[in-house]
Coordinates of C-alpha atoms in Angstrom, one line a residue:
M13 CA 67.2 64.8 76.2
S14 CA 69.3 62.1 77.9
S15 CA 72.7 61.0 76.6
E16 CA 71.2 57.4 76.2
L17 CA 68.9 58.8 73.6
L18 CA 71.8 60.4 71.8
S19 CA 74.1 57.4 71.8
N20 CA 74.7 55.2 68.7
K21 CA 72.9 57.6 66.4
F22 CA 75.9 58.4 64.3
D23 CA 75.7 55.3 62.1
D24 CA 77.3 56.3 58.8
D25 CA 76.0 53.3 56.8
L26 CA 72.4 54.2 57.9
L27 CA 73.0 57.9 57.4
F28 CA 74.3 57.6 53.9
E29 CA 72.5 54.6 52.5
T30 CA 69.2 56.2 53.3
G31 CA 70.4 59.3 51.4
H32 CA 70.3 61.7 54.3
A33 CA 73.7 63.2 53.4
S34 CA 73.8 62.9 49.7
S35 CA 73.4 66.6 49.1
T36 CA 73.2 68.0 52.6
V37 CA 75.0 67.5 55.9
I38 CA 72.0 66.3 57.9
D39 CA 68.3 67.0 58.1
Q40 CA 67.2 69.5 60.8
T41 CA 65.5 66.7 62.8
D42 CA 68.8 64.7 63.0
K43 CA 71.0 67.5 64.5
V44 CA 70.6 66.2 68.0
S45 CA 71.1 62.6 67.1
L46 CA 74.5 63.4 65.6
C47 CA 75.8 64.6 68.9
S48 CA 76.9 61.1 69.9
N49 CA 80.0 59.2 70.9
S50 CA 79.9 56.5 68.2
K51 CA 82.6 53.8 68.4
E52 CA 83.2 54.0 64.7
G53 CA 82.2 57.5 63.9
S54 CA 84.0 59.6 66.5
L55 CA 87.7 60.1 67.0
D56 CA 89.2 60.2 70.5
K57 CA 88.7 63.9 71.5
E58 CA 92.3 64.4 72.6
K59 CA 93.7 63.0 69.4
K60 CA 91.3 64.9 67.2
E61 CA 92.2 68.2 68.9
M62 CA 95.9 67.4 68.2
Y63 CA 95.4 66.8 64.5
T64 CA 92.5 69.2 63.8
D65 CA 93.3 71.5 60.9
E66 CA 93.3 75.0 62.3
R67 CA 91.9 76.5 59.1
E68 CA 88.7 74.4 59.5
I69 CA 88.0 74.7 63.2
Q70 CA 89.9 77.7 64.3
P71 CA 91.2 76.3 67.6
T72 CA 91.8 78.5 70.6
T73 CA 95.5 77.8 70.6
T74 CA 97.8 78.1 67.6
A75 CA 100.2 75.2 66.8
T76 CA 103.8 76.2 67.3
E77 CA 107.2 74.7 66.7
Y78 CA 107.2 73.6 70.4
D79 CA 104.2 71.3 70.2
G80 CA 105.4 69.6 67.0
I81 CA 102.0 69.6 65.3
P82 CA 102.1 70.5 61.6
S83 CA 100.2 73.8 61.0
I84 CA 100.2 76.8 58.8
N85 CA 102.5 78.6 61.3
H86 CA 105.0 75.8 61.8
P87 CA 108.6 76.7 60.8
L88 CA 108.8 73.6 58.6
E89 CA 105.6 74.6 56.8
K90 CA 107.4 77.6 55.4
R91 CA 110.4 75.6 54.4
I92 CA 108.4 73.0 52.5
L93 CA 106.1 75.6 50.9
K94 CA 109.2 77.5 49.6
K95 CA 110.6 74.3 48.1
M96 CA 107.3 73.3 46.5
D97 CA 106.8 76.8 45.1
M98 CA 110.3 76.7 43.7
F99 CA 110.2 73.2 42.1
I100 CA 106.6 72.0 41.8
I101 CA 104.7 75.1 40.7
P102 CA 107.0 75.9 37.8
L103 CA 106.7 72.4 36.5
M104 CA 102.9 72.4 36.8
G105 CA 102.8 75.8 35.2
L106 CA 105.0 74.6 32.4
M107 CA 102.8 71.5 31.9
Y108 CA 99.7 73.6 31.6
F109 CA 101.5 76.1 29.4
L110 CA 102.5 73.3 27.0
S111 CA 99.1 71.6 27.1
N112 CA 97.3 74.8 26.3
L113 CA 99.9 75.7 23.6
D114 CA 99.2 72.4 21.7
K115 CA 95.5 72.5 22.3
S116 CA 94.9 76.0 20.9
N117 CA 97.5 76.0 18.0
I118 CA 94.8 75.1 15.5
G119 CA 93.4 78.6 15.8
N120 CA 96.7 80.1 14.8
A121 CA 97.2 77.5 12.1
E122 CA 93.9 78.4 10.6
V123 CA 94.8 82.0 10.3
A124 CA 98.1 80.9 8.7
G125 CA 96.3 79.0 5.9
L126 CA 95.4 75.6 7.3
S127 CA 91.9 75.3 5.7
E128 CA 93.2 76.4 2.3
S129 CA 96.1 73.8 2.3
L130 CA 93.8 71.0 3.3
H131 CA 90.9 72.1 1.2
L132 CA 88.5 72.2 4.1
K133 CA 85.0 73.1 3.1
G134 CA 81.9 74.3 4.9
K135 CA 82.0 73.4 8.6
E136 CA 84.9 71.0 8.4
Y137 CA 87.2 73.2 10.3
N138 CA 84.6 73.7 13.0
T139 CA 84.1 69.9 13.2
C140 CA 87.9 69.4 13.7
V141 CA 87.7 71.9 16.6
T142 CA 84.7 70.2 18.0
V143 CA 85.9 66.5 17.9
F144 CA 88.9 67.5 20.1
F145 CA 86.5 68.1 22.9
A146 CA 84.6 64.8 22.3
T147 CA 87.6 62.9 23.6
Y148 CA 88.7 65.7 25.9
V149 CA 85.6 65.5 28.0
L150 CA 85.7 61.7 28.2
F151 CA 89.3 61.8 29.7
D152 CA 88.7 64.6 32.1
P153 CA 87.4 62.2 34.8
V154 CA 90.1 59.7 34.0
G155 CA 92.8 62.2 34.8
T156 CA 91.5 62.9 38.3
N157 CA 91.7 59.2 39.3
I158 CA 94.6 57.9 37.3
L159 CA 97.0 60.4 39.0
K160 CA 96.6 58.5 42.3
F161 CA 97.6 55.2 40.7
L162 CA 100.4 56.2 38.4
G163 CA 101.7 59.3 40.2
P164 CA 102.5 62.6 38.6
K165 CA 106.0 61.5 37.4
V166 CA 104.7 58.7 35.0
M167 CA 101.4 60.2 34.1
M168 CA 102.5 63.7 33.2
S169 CA 105.7 62.7 31.5
S170 CA 103.8 60.1 29.3
C171 CA 101.0 62.5 28.4
L172 CA 103.4 65.3 27.6
L173 CA 105.5 63.0 25.3
I174 CA 102.4 61.7 23.5
F175 CA 100.5 64.9 22.9
G176 CA 103.7 66.7 21.9
A177 CA 104.3 64.0 19.3
I178 CA 100.7 64.2 18.1
S179 CA 100.9 67.9 17.8
L180 CA 104.2 67.7 15.8
G181 CA 102.7 65.0 13.6
S182 CA 99.7 67.3 12.8
A183 CA 102.0 69.2 10.4
W184 CA 101.8 66.3 7.9
C185 CA 98.0 66.1 7.8
K186 CA 97.0 65.9 4.1
N187 CA 93.2 66.2 4.3
Y188 CA 90.2 66.6 6.5
G189 CA 90.2 63.0 7.7
H190 CA 93.8 63.2 8.9
L191 CA 93.2 66.4 10.8
L192 CA 90.1 64.9 12.4
A193 CA 92.0 61.8 13.6
V194 CA 94.9 63.8 15.2
R195 CA 92.5 66.1 17.0
L196 CA 90.7 63.1 18.5
L197 CA 93.9 61.6 19.7
L198 CA 95.1 64.9 21.0
G199 CA 92.0 65.3 23.1
C200 CA 92.6 62.0 24.8
F201 CA 95.9 63.0 26.3
E202 CA 95.3 66.7 26.7
G203 CA 92.0 65.9 28.6
M204 CA 93.9 64.3 31.5
I205 CA 96.3 67.2 32.2
Y206 CA 94.2 69.9 33.8
P207 CA 92.3 67.7 36.3
A208 CA 95.6 66.0 37.2
I209 CA 97.3 69.3 37.9
N210 CA 94.3 70.4 40.0
M211 CA 94.3 67.2 42.0
Y212 CA 98.0 67.2 42.6
L213 CA 98.0 70.8 43.9
S214 CA 95.2 69.8 46.3
I215 CA 97.5 67.1 47.7
C216 CA 100.4 69.5 48.0
Y217 CA 98.7 72.6 49.5
R218 CA 96.2 73.5 52.1
R219 CA 92.9 75.1 50.9
E220 CA 93.9 78.7 51.9
Q221 CA 97.3 78.2 50.1
Y222 CA 95.7 76.9 47.0
A223 CA 94.4 79.7 44.7
K224 CA 97.5 81.8 44.8
R225 CA 99.7 78.9 43.6
F226 CA 97.1 77.8 41.1
A227 CA 97.2 81.4 39.8
F228 CA 100.8 80.8 38.7
V229 CA 99.8 77.6 37.0
F230 CA 96.6 78.9 35.3
S231 CA 98.3 82.1 34.2
A232 CA 100.5 79.9 32.1
A233 CA 97.4 79.2 29.9
C234 CA 97.2 83.0 29.3
L235 CA 100.9 83.3 28.5
S236 CA 100.8 80.2 26.3
S237 CA 98.2 81.9 24.2
S238 CA 100.4 85.0 23.9
F239 CA 103.4 82.8 23.2
G240 CA 101.4 80.9 20.6
G241 CA 100.7 84.1 18.8
L242 CA 104.4 85.0 18.8
I243 CA 105.4 81.5 17.5
A244 CA 102.7 81.8 14.8
Y245 CA 104.1 85.3 13.8
G246 CA 107.6 83.9 13.7
C247 CA 106.6 80.9 11.6
S248 CA 104.8 83.2 9.1
K249 CA 108.3 84.7 8.4
I250 CA 109.9 81.4 7.6
N251 CA 110.7 80.9 3.9
G252 CA 111.0 77.1 3.8
A253 CA 109.6 74.1 1.9
L254 CA 106.6 73.9 4.2
A255 CA 103.6 76.1 4.8
S256 CA 103.5 78.5 7.8
W257 CA 100.8 76.5 9.6
Q258 CA 103.0 73.4 9.4
Y259 CA 105.9 75.1 11.1
I260 CA 103.5 76.1 13.9
F261 CA 102.6 72.5 14.6
I262 CA 106.3 71.3 14.3
V263 CA 107.7 74.0 16.6
E264 CA 105.1 73.7 19.3
G265 CA 105.1 69.9 19.3
A266 CA 108.9 69.8 19.4
I267 CA 108.9 72.2 22.4
S268 CA 106.6 69.9 24.3
I269 CA 108.7 66.8 23.6
G270 CA 111.9 68.7 24.6
F271 CA 110.6 69.3 28.2
V272 CA 109.6 65.6 28.9
P273 CA 112.9 64.9 30.9
F274 CA 112.1 67.8 33.3
F275 CA 109.0 66.0 34.5
F276 CA 110.3 62.5 34.5
F277 CA 113.3 63.5 36.7
G278 CA 111.7 66.4 38.5
L279 CA 108.6 64.7 39.9
S280 CA 108.1 61.7 42.2
K281 CA 105.2 59.4 42.6
N282 CA 104.6 60.5 46.2
L283 CA 105.1 64.1 47.4
E284 CA 107.1 63.1 50.4
D285 CA 109.6 61.3 48.2
S286 CA 110.4 64.5 46.2
W287 CA 114.2 64.8 45.7
F288 CA 114.3 68.4 47.1
F289 CA 113.1 67.4 50.6
N290 CA 115.5 66.3 53.3
K291 CA 114.6 63.6 55.9
E292 CA 113.1 66.0 58.4
E293 CA 111.0 67.6 55.8
R294 CA 109.8 64.3 54.4
E295 CA 108.6 63.3 57.9
Y296 CA 106.8 66.6 58.3
V297 CA 105.0 66.2 55.0
I298 CA 103.7 62.8 56.0
E299 CA 102.5 64.2 59.4
R300 CA 101.1 67.2 57.6
Y301 CA 98.5 65.1 55.7
A302 CA 96.6 64.5 58.9
T303 CA 96.1 68.3 59.4
M304 CA 95.0 69.1 55.8
N305 CA 91.6 67.4 55.7
T306 CA 92.0 67.1 51.9
F307 CA 94.3 64.1 51.5
N308 CA 95.0 60.8 53.2
P309 CA 97.9 58.8 51.5
D310 CA 96.5 55.6 52.9
E311 CA 93.0 56.2 51.4
K312 CA 91.6 53.4 49.3
F313 CA 89.2 53.7 46.5
E314 CA 85.6 53.0 47.4
W315 CA 82.4 53.4 45.4
F316 CA 80.8 55.0 48.5
Q317 CA 82.8 58.2 47.9
V318 CA 81.8 58.2 44.2
R319 CA 78.1 58.0 45.1
L320 CA 78.5 60.9 47.6
A321 CA 79.9 63.1 44.8
V322 CA 77.3 62.0 42.2
K323 CA 74.4 62.5 44.6
D324 CA 75.5 65.9 45.8
I325 CA 73.5 68.7 44.0
K326 CA 76.4 71.1 44.6
T327 CA 78.5 69.1 42.2
W328 CA 76.0 69.5 39.4
V329 CA 75.3 73.2 40.1
S330 CA 79.0 73.9 39.9
A331 CA 79.3 71.9 36.6
V332 CA 76.4 73.8 35.0
A333 CA 78.1 77.0 36.0
L334 CA 81.4 75.9 34.5
F335 CA 79.7 74.9 31.2
G336 CA 78.4 78.5 30.8
I337 CA 81.8 79.9 31.7
D338 CA 83.8 77.6 29.5
L339 CA 81.7 78.2 26.5
T340 CA 83.3 81.6 26.2
T341 CA 86.7 80.4 27.4
F342 CA 87.0 77.6 24.8
G343 CA 85.5 79.6 22.1
L344 CA 87.8 82.6 22.6
T345 CA 90.9 80.3 23.0
V346 CA 90.4 78.8 19.5
F347 CA 88.7 81.5 17.6
L348 CA 90.2 84.7 19.0
P349 CA 92.9 85.0 16.3
I350 CA 90.1 84.6 13.7
I351 CA 87.9 87.2 15.5
V352 CA 90.8 89.7 15.6
T353 CA 91.4 89.1 11.9
S354 CA 87.8 90.1 11.3
L355 CA 88.5 93.5 13.0
G356 CA 90.5 94.5 10.0
F357 CA 93.9 93.3 10.8
S358 CA 96.0 91.2 8.5
N359 CA 96.6 87.5 9.2
V360 CA 100.1 88.1 10.4
R361 CA 99.2 91.2 12.4
A362 CA 96.3 89.4 14.1
Q363 CA 98.7 86.8 15.6
L364 CA 100.5 89.7 17.4
M365 CA 97.3 91.5 18.4
T366 CA 96.3 88.6 20.6
V367 CA 99.6 88.7 22.7
P368 CA 98.8 91.8 24.9
V369 CA 95.3 90.6 25.5
Y370 CA 96.5 87.4 27.2
F371 CA 99.2 89.2 29.1
L372 CA 96.6 91.4 30.7
T373 CA 94.4 88.4 31.4
A374 CA 97.3 86.7 33.2
I375 CA 98.0 89.7 35.4
V376 CA 94.3 90.1 36.4
F377 CA 93.9 86.5 37.2
F378 CA 97.0 86.4 39.5
I379 CA 95.7 89.5 41.4
C380 CA 92.2 87.9 41.8
A381 CA 93.6 84.6 42.9
R382 CA 95.9 86.2 45.5
W383 CA 92.9 88.1 47.0
S384 CA 90.7 85.0 46.9
D385 CA 93.1 83.1 49.1
R386 CA 93.7 86.1 51.4
L387 CA 89.9 86.6 51.9
R388 CA 89.1 82.9 51.8
L389 CA 86.4 83.7 49.3
R390 CA 85.6 82.2 45.9
S391 CA 82.1 83.1 44.7
P392 CA 82.5 86.9 44.6
F393 CA 85.5 86.5 42.2
I394 CA 83.6 84.1 40.0
I395 CA 80.6 86.4 39.8
G396 CA 82.7 89.5 39.3
A397 CA 84.6 87.8 36.5
C398 CA 81.4 86.7 34.8
I399 CA 80.1 90.2 35.0
T400 CA 83.3 91.6 33.5
T401 CA 83.1 89.0 30.7
C402 CA 79.4 90.0 30.0
I403 CA 80.5 93.6 29.7
G404 CA 83.2 92.8 27.3
L405 CA 80.9 90.5 25.2
S406 CA 78.3 93.3 25.1
I407 CA 80.9 95.8 23.8
V408 CA 82.1 93.4 21.1
L409 CA 78.4 92.6 20.1
G410 CA 77.1 96.1 20.2
S411 CA 79.7 98.0 18.3
T412 CA 80.7 98.1 14.7
V413 CA 83.8 100.2 15.3
H414 CA 86.9 98.0 15.1
A415 CA 88.8 99.9 17.8
V416 CA 85.9 99.7 20.2
R417 CA 85.4 96.0 19.5
Y418 CA 89.1 95.3 20.1
F419 CA 88.8 97.1 23.5
G420 CA 85.9 94.9 24.3
V421 CA 88.1 91.8 23.6
Y422 CA 90.4 93.1 26.4
I423 CA 87.5 93.5 28.8
L424 CA 86.0 90.1 28.2
C425 CA 89.3 88.2 28.3
M426 CA 90.1 89.7 31.7
G427 CA 87.4 87.5 33.2
I428 CA 87.4 84.3 31.2
Y429 CA 90.2 82.5 33.1
V430 CA 89.4 83.9 36.5
N431 CA 85.8 82.5 36.6
A432 CA 86.8 79.1 35.1
A433 CA 89.8 78.5 37.4
V434 CA 88.1 79.7 40.7
N435 CA 85.0 77.6 39.9
C436 CA 87.2 74.5 39.9
L437 CA 89.2 75.6 42.9
W438 CA 86.0 76.2 44.9
L439 CA 84.5 72.8 44.2
S440 CA 87.8 71.0 44.8
G441 CA 88.6 72.7 48.1
N442 CA 85.1 72.0 49.4
N443 CA 85.4 68.2 48.9
G444 CA 87.6 66.5 51.5
N445 CA 88.0 62.9 50.5
Y446 CA 90.3 62.3 47.5
Y447 CA 88.0 60.1 45.5
K448 CA 84.9 62.2 46.3
R449 CA 86.9 65.3 45.2
A450 CA 88.2 63.4 42.1
T451 CA 84.7 62.4 41.1
A452 CA 83.1 65.8 41.7
L453 CA 85.9 67.5 39.8
G454 CA 85.7 65.0 37.0
I455 CA 82.0 65.6 36.7
N456 CA 82.6 69.4 36.8
L457 CA 85.2 69.3 34.1
F458 CA 83.3 66.7 32.0
L459 CA 80.3 69.1 31.7
G460 CA 82.5 72.2 31.5
S461 CA 84.7 70.8 28.8
G462 CA 81.6 69.6 27.0
S463 CA 81.0 73.3 26.2
G464 CA 83.9 72.9 23.7
L465 CA 81.6 70.7 21.6
V466 CA 79.2 73.6 21.4
S467 CA 81.8 76.4 20.9
G468 CA 83.2 74.7 17.8
Q469 CA 79.8 75.0 16.2
I470 CA 78.7 78.5 17.1
F471 CA 81.6 80.6 15.6
L472 CA 80.9 80.0 12.0
A473 CA 82.7 81.5 9.0
Q474 CA 79.5 82.9 7.5
D475 CA 78.9 84.9 10.7
K476 CA 82.0 87.1 10.1
P477 CA 82.9 89.8 11.0
R478 CA 80.6 90.2 14.0
Y479 CA 80.0 86.6 15.1
I480 CA 76.6 87.7 16.6
K481 CA 75.3 84.1 17.1
G482 CA 78.4 82.8 18.9
L483 CA 79.0 85.9 21.1
S484 CA 75.3 86.1 22.0
L485 CA 75.2 82.6 23.2
C486 CA 78.3 83.1 25.2
L487 CA 76.7 86.2 26.8
G488 CA 73.6 84.3 27.7
F489 CA 75.5 81.4 29.3
Q490 CA 77.6 83.8 31.3
V491 CA 74.4 85.1 32.9
L492 CA 73.4 81.5 33.6
S493 CA 76.7 80.9 35.3
I494 CA 76.2 83.9 37.6
V495 CA 72.8 82.5 38.6
M496 CA 74.2 79.0 39.3
T497 CA 77.1 80.4 41.3
I498 CA 74.7 82.3 43.5
I499 CA 72.7 79.1 44.0
Q500 CA 76.0 77.2 44.9
F501 CA 76.8 79.9 47.4
L502 CA 73.4 79.6 49.1
L503 CA 73.7 75.8 49.3
Y504 CA 77.1 76.0 51.0
K505 CA 75.8 78.7 53.3
R506 CA 72.9 76.5 54.3
E507 CA 75.2 73.5 55.0
N508 CA 77.5 75.6 57.1
E509 CA 74.6 76.8 59.2
K510 CA 73.4 73.2 59.8
K511 CA 76.9 72.2 60.8
Q512 CA 77.2 75.1 63.2
A513 CA 73.8 74.1 64.7
I514 CA 75.1 70.6 65.3
I515 CA 78.3 71.9 66.9
D516 CA 76.4 74.3 69.2
R517 CA 74.0 71.6 70.3
C518 CA 76.8 69.2 71.1
N519 CA 78.6 71.9 73.1
E520 CA 75.5 72.6 74.9
L521 CA 75.0 69.0 75.9
G522 CA 78.7 68.5 76.7
E523 CA 79.0 65.8 74.0
P524 CA 81.9 65.3 71.6
I525 CA 81.4 66.6 68.1
P526 CA 80.9 63.6 65.8
Y527 CA 83.6 62.8 63.3
D528 CA 84.1 60.0 60.8
D529 CA 86.9 59.8 58.2
R530 CA 84.5 58.5 55.5
L531 CA 82.3 61.6 55.8
S532 CA 85.2 63.9 54.9
D533 CA 83.7 67.4 54.2
L534 CA 80.3 66.3 55.5
N535 CA 81.7 66.3 59.1
P536 CA 80.3 69.2 61.1
E537 CA 83.7 70.7 61.7
F538 CA 84.6 71.0 58.0
K539 CA 83.4 74.4 57.0
Y540 CA 82.8 75.1 53.4
M541 CA 84.4 78.1 51.8
Y542 CA 82.2 80.7 50.1

């Protein structure tokens, strides 16, 4: 086929407005037509080779300090990574720690006598748990996009101050209506934290540097649950004018407010303006964006990218998988102290018995995340974690012996944070454009967090001590998540095969491989991680 027939075929408006690339790279019949030298769709070959991200295309030569191109092996890369690991990761971990602490404290407060003090009846406690996620899911997509406009300094400092104050104020709830209102407000500001952290790390780190750093951050959720148990235990020993559950809200809310200055003065709106970088490092960070394929600081919002994310079936498959995963995660986060109490432990002892469970969860998650980055694999860790969770749920469901059921809690908790976090990392790393990634992640978290609406209604007081209904539903949805993760893997595999066919055909014809900034991860040279 002549080059004349190949020319001017890479018209992105035609390609996308006709829907050819909404959920796939390109139809098989269009592979040859993509091997063109479009004026708008192709970069100059020499320039593209200079700023091609080596992790995506694996060039024949490795960038070194002599050619000046930012790369994973550049000396300045190690310097900026060390500084980001030293200053940004602890702050993001602390933010997630505090967010999770204030989100889940209602479970410890319930064990400490919340329902009795407020005279909650029937399903009123469950409703208070559920309404939190009603606003939480609505503000998940907001968090992914608002970060770009406000920057992490303003957004995270403001959210931390507000949800800390709301948590502290929860101590003076007098009835069911008061508790309902504060949980709704808390969900608004808590809901923006996790997606904002995820998006900010995708700006700071390359894809293969991502999971290990996020492990530190996400492990903070495990540790906050342990720390929350210790705070609850300590508050139960206070002999003051207030009830134990009130001290839990006061202490944890005050801790959050106390850390606000760390974020206001420790973060900058733009990564390159961070106070810990010198002039040379700032210049390198700016140049580095061109080699990451995940962030362009000059990128403007356009509905085109939103449509790409919404029309991509992989977005929805991932979201359904996260819904099944998070049903267990949210359920256990809020109800674990209550479940442990049902195993025969006293209310005070139950607070302590949750501590080692979450410490083990944090260790397992960090190990899995480190190997996920090293192997550049995501799906095997999600599936493995779901299987582990299924085994733990089966033990808790199938046994009536308290010691065996407590052992099952350890097993199931080893997987609940691994599969949830790696699912989000997988989807985030496989979307190149910022707003496409923000939309896809927002949809993912919207549906995933929506499981919190269900989890609050399936662990009912009348189902004690075995909670057969709630745990059985969690088990069934974990199996669904395994199936959806396999489907997601097959979709990515199919897309990579189509991309490789385009590259091979273009090389065979001696034509440049097509590239367009607007296509982001849909470009043939962007290879999806498995």
